[in-house]
PDB file of C-alpha atoms in Angstrom:
ATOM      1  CA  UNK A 847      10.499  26.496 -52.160  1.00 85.00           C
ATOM      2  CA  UNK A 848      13.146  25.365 -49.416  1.00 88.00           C
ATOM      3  CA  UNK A 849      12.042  25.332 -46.351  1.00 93.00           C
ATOM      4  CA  UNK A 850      14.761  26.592 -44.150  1.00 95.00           C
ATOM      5  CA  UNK A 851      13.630  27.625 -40.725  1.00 95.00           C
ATOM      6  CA  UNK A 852      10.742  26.258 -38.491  1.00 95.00           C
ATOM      7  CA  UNK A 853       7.971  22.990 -39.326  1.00 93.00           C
ATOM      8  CA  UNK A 854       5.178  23.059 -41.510  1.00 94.00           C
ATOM      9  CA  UNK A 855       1.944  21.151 -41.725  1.00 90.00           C
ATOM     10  CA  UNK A 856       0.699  19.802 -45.420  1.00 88.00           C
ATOM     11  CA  UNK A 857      -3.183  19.267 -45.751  1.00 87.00           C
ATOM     12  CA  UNK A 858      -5.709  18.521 -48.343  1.00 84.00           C
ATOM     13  CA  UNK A 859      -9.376  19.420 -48.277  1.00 81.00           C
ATOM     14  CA  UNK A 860     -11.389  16.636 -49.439  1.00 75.00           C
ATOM     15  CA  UNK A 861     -14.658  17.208 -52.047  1.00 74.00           C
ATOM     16  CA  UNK A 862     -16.545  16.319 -49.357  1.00 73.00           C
ATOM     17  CA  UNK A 863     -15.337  18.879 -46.948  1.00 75.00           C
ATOM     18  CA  UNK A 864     -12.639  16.844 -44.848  1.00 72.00           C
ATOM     19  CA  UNK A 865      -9.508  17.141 -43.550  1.00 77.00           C
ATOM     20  CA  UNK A 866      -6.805  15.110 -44.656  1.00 78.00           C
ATOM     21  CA  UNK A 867      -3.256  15.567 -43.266  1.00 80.00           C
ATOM     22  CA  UNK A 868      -0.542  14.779 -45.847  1.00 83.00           C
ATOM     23  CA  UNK A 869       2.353  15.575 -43.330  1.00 84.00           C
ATOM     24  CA  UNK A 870       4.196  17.673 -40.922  1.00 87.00           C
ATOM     25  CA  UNK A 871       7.606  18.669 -42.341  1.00 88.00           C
ATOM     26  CA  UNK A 872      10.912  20.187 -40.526  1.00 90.00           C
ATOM     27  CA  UNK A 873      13.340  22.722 -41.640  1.00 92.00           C
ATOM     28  CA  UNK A 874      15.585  21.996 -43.892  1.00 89.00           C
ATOM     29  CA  UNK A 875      13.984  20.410 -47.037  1.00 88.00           C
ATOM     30  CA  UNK A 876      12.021  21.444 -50.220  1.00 86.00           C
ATOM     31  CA  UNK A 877       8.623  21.896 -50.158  1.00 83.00           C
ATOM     32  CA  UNK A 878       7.896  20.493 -54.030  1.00 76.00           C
ATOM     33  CA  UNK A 879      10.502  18.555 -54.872  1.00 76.00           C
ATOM     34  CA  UNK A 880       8.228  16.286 -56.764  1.00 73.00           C
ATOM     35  CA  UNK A 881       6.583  18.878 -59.240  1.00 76.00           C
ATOM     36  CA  UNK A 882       8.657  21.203 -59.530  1.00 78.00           C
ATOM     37  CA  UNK A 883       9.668  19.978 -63.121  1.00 78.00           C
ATOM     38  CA  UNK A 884       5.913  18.719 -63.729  1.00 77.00           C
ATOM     39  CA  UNK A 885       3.696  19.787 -66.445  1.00 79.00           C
ATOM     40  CA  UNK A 886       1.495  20.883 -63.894  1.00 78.00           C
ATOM     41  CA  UNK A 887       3.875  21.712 -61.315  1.00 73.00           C
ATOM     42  CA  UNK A 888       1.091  23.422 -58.733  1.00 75.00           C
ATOM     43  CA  UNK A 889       1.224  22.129 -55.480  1.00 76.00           C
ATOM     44  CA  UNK A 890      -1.879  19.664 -54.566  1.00 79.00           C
ATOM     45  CA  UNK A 891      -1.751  20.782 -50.652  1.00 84.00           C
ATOM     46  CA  UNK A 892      -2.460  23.578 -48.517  1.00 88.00           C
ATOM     47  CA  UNK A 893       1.186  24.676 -46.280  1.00 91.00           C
ATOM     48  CA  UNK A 894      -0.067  25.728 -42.891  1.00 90.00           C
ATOM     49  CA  UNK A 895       3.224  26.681 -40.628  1.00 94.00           C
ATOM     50  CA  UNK A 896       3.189  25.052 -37.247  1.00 91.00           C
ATOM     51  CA  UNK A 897       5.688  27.188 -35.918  1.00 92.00           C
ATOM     52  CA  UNK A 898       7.623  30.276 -37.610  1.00 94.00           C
ATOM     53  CA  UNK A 899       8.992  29.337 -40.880  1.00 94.00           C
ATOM     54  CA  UNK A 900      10.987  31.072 -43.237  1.00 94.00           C
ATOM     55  CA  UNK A 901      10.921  29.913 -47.004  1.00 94.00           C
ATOM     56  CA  UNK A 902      13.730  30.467 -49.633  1.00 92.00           C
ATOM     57  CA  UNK A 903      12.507  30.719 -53.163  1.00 91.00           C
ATOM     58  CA  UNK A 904      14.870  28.762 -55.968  1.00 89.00           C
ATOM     59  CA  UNK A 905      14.431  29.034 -59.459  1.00 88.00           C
ATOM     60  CA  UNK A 906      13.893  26.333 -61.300  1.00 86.00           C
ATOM     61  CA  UNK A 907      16.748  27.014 -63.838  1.00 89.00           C
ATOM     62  CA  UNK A 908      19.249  27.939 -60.933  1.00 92.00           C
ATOM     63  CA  UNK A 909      18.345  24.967 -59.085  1.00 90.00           C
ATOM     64  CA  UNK A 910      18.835  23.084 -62.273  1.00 91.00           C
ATOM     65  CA  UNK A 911      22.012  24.108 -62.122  1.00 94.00           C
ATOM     66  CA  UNK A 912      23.344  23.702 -59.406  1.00 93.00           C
ATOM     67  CA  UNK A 913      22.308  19.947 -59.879  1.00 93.00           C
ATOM     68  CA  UNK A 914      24.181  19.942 -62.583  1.00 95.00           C
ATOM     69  CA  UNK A 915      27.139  21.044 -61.215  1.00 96.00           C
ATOM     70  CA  UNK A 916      26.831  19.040 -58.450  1.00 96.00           C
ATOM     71  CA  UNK A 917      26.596  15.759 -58.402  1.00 96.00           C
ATOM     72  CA  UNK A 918      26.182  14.532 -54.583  1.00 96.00           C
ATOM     73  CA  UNK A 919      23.262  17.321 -54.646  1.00 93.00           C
ATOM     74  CA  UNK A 920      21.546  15.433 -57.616  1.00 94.00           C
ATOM     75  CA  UNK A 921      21.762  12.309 -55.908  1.00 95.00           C
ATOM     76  CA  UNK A 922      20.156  13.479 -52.638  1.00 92.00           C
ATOM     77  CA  UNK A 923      17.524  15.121 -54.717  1.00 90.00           C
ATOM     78  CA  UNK A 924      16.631  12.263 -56.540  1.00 92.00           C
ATOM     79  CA  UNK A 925      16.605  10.086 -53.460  1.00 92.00           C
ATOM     80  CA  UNK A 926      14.050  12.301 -51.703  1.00 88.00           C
ATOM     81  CA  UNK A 927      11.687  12.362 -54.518  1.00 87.00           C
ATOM     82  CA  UNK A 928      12.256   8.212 -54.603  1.00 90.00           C
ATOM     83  CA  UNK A 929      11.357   8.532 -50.652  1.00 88.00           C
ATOM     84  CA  UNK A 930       8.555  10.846 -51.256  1.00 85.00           C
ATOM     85  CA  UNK A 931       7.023   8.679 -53.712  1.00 85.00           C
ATOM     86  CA  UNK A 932       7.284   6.023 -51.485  1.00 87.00           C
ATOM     87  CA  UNK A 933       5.887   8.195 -48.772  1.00 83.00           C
ATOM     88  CA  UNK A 934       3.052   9.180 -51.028  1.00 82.00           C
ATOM     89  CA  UNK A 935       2.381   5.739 -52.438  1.00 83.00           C
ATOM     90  CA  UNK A 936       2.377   4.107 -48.262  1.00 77.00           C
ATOM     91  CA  UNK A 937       0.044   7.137 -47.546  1.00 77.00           C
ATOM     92  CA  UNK A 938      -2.926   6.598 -50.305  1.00 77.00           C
ATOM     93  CA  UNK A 939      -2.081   2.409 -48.930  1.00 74.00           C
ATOM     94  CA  UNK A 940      -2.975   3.673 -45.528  1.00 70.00           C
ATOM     95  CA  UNK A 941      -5.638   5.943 -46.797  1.00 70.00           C
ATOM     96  CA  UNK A 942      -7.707   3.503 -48.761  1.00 72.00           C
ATOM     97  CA  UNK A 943      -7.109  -0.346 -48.085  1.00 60.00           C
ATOM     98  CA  UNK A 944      -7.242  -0.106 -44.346  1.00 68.00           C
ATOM     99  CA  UNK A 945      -9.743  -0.403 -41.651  1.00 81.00           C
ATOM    100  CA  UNK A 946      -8.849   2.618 -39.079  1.00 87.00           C
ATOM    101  CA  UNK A 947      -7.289  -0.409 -36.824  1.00 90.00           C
ATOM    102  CA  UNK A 948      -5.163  -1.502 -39.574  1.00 88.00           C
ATOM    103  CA  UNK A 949      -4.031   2.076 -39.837  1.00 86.00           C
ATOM    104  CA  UNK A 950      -3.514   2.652 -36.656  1.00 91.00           C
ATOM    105  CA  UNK A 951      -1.569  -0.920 -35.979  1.00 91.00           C
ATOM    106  CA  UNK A 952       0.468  -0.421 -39.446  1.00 87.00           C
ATOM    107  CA  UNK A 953       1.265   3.380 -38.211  1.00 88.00           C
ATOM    108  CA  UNK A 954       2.076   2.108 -34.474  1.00 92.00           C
ATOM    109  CA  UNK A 955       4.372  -0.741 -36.219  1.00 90.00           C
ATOM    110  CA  UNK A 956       6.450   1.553 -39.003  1.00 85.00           C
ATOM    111  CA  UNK A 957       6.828   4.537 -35.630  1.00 87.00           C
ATOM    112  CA  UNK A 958       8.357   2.032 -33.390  1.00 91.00           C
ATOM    113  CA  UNK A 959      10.881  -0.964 -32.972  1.00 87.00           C
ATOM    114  CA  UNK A 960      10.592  -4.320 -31.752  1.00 86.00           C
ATOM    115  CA  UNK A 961      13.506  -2.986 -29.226  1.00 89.00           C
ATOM    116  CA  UNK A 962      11.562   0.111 -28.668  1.00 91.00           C
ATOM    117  CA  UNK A 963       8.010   0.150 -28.540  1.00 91.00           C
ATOM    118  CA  UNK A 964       7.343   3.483 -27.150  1.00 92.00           C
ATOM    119  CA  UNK A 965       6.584   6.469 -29.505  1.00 93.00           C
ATOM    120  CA  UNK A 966       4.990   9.730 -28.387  1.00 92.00           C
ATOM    121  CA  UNK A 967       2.884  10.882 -31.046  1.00 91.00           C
ATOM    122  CA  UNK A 968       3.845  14.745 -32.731  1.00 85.00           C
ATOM    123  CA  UNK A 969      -0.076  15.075 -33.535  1.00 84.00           C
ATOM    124  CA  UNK A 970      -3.183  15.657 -31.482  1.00 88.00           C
ATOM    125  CA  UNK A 971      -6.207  13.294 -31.910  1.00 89.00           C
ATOM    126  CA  UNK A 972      -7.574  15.766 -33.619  1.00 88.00           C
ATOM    127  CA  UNK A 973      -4.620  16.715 -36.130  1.00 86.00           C
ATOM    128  CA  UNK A 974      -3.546  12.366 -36.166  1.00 87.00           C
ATOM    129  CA  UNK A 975      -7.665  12.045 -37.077  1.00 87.00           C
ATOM    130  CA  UNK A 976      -6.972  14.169 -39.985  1.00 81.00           C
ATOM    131  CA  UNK A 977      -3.843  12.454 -40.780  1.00 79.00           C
ATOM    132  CA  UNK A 978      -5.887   9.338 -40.942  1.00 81.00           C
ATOM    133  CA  UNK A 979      -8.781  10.663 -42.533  1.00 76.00           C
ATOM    134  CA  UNK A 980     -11.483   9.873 -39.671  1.00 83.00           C
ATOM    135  CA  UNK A 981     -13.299  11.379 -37.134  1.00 86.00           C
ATOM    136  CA  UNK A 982     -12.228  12.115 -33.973  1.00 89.00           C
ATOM    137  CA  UNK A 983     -14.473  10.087 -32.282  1.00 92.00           C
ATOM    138  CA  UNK A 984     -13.686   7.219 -34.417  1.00 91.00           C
ATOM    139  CA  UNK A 985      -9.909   7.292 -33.951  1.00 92.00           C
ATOM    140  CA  UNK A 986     -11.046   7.927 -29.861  1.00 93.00           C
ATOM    141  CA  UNK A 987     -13.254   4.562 -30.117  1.00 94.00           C
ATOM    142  CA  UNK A 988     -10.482   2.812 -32.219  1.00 94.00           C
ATOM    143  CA  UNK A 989      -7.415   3.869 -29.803  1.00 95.00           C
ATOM    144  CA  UNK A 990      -9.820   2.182 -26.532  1.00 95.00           C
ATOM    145  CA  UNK A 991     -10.723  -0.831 -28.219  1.00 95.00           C
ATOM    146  CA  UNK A 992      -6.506  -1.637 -28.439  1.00 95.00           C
ATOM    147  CA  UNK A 993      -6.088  -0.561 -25.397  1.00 95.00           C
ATOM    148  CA  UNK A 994      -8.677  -2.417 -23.726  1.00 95.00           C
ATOM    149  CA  UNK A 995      -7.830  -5.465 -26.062  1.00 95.00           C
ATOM    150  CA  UNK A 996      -4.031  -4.829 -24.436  1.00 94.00           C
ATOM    151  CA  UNK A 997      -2.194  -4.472 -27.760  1.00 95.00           C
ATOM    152  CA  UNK A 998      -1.188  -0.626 -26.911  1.00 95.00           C
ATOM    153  CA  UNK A 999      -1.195   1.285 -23.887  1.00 95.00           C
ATOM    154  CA  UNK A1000      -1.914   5.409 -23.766  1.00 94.00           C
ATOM    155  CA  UNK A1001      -0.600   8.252 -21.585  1.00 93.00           C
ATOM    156  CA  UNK A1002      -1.175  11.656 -23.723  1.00 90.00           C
ATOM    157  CA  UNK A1003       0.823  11.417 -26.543  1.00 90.00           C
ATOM    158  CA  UNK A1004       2.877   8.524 -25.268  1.00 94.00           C
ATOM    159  CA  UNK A1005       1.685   5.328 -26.638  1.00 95.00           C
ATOM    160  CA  UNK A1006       3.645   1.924 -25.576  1.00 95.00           C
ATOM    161  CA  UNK A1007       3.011  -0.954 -27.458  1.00 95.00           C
ATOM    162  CA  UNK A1008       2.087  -4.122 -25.506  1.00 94.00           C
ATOM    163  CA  UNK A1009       1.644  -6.648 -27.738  1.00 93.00           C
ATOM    164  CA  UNK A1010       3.839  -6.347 -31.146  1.00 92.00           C
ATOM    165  CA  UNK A1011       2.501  -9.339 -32.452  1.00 91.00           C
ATOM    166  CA  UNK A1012      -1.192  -8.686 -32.079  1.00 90.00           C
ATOM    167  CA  UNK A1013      -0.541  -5.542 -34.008  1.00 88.00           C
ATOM    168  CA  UNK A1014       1.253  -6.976 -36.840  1.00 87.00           C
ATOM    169  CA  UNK A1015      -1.898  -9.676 -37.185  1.00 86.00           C
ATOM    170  CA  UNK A1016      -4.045  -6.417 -37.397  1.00 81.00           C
TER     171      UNK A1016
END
């Protein structure tokens, strides 16, 4: 599945009946890029579109193919599934050696620059509370504490960081 037009979001239901957001994902690139050659090539997440999307459905012997024939194609595809696993293996890091202010400080550090320390977050506290894995109220209580401590400051989904070094002691 290509994704072609429009954004996606990718989510997993926990066993115990949680949210956790995977990712949000933008027009153009493959939805399974990882499994589709898998033994068990069904997709572990649930594809929610954030806006219009349209999908384009490749077979896996054409797309095969086409690799085949192509040789700047199989090198970007094996590149993104080398990024994805290193998306995947940084996410399941973030997921479950963290406290939520190490999460928050190592997500702050990898969305900004030291030149640019302003990001405006794509997620709500509610969808970036899933993304984390957390409560609402406990990303709410974790985003005041820096604030107040003066490592980050907040205006709606802009969040500037203040104090770079605090957050990479986090």
């Amino acid at each position: 599945m290509l994704l072609v037009q429009g954004s996606v979001r990718t989510e997993m239901i926990t066993m115990e009946g949680n949210v956790l957001d995977i990712d949000i994902m933008e027009a153009v690139i493959p939805l399974t890029p990882s499994f589709i050659y898998g033994v068990k090539n069904n997709y572990p997440v649930d594809v929610i579109a954030v806006e219009a999307a349209i999908f384009l459905k490749i077979s896996k012997e054409a797309w095969l193919d086409e690799m085949a024939n192509n040789k700047q194609l199989l090198t970007n595809f094996l590149t993104m599934n080398a990024d994805f696993t290193l998306f995947l293996t940084n996410k399941l890091q973030m997921i479950s050696l963290k406290s939520l202010r190490k999460k928050l400080a190592t997500y702050f550090l990898e969305m900004t620059t030291a030149e640019d320390g302003t990001l405006t977050l794509k997620r709500s506290r509610t969808e970036l509370a899933e993304y984390f894995g957390v409560q609402r109220q406990s990303l709410a209580r974790s985003l005041k504490e820096m604030e107040e401590d003066g490592i980050i400051q907040l205006e709606g989904r802009m969040v500037k960081i203040l104090d770079r070094n605090q957050l990479i002691r986090e």
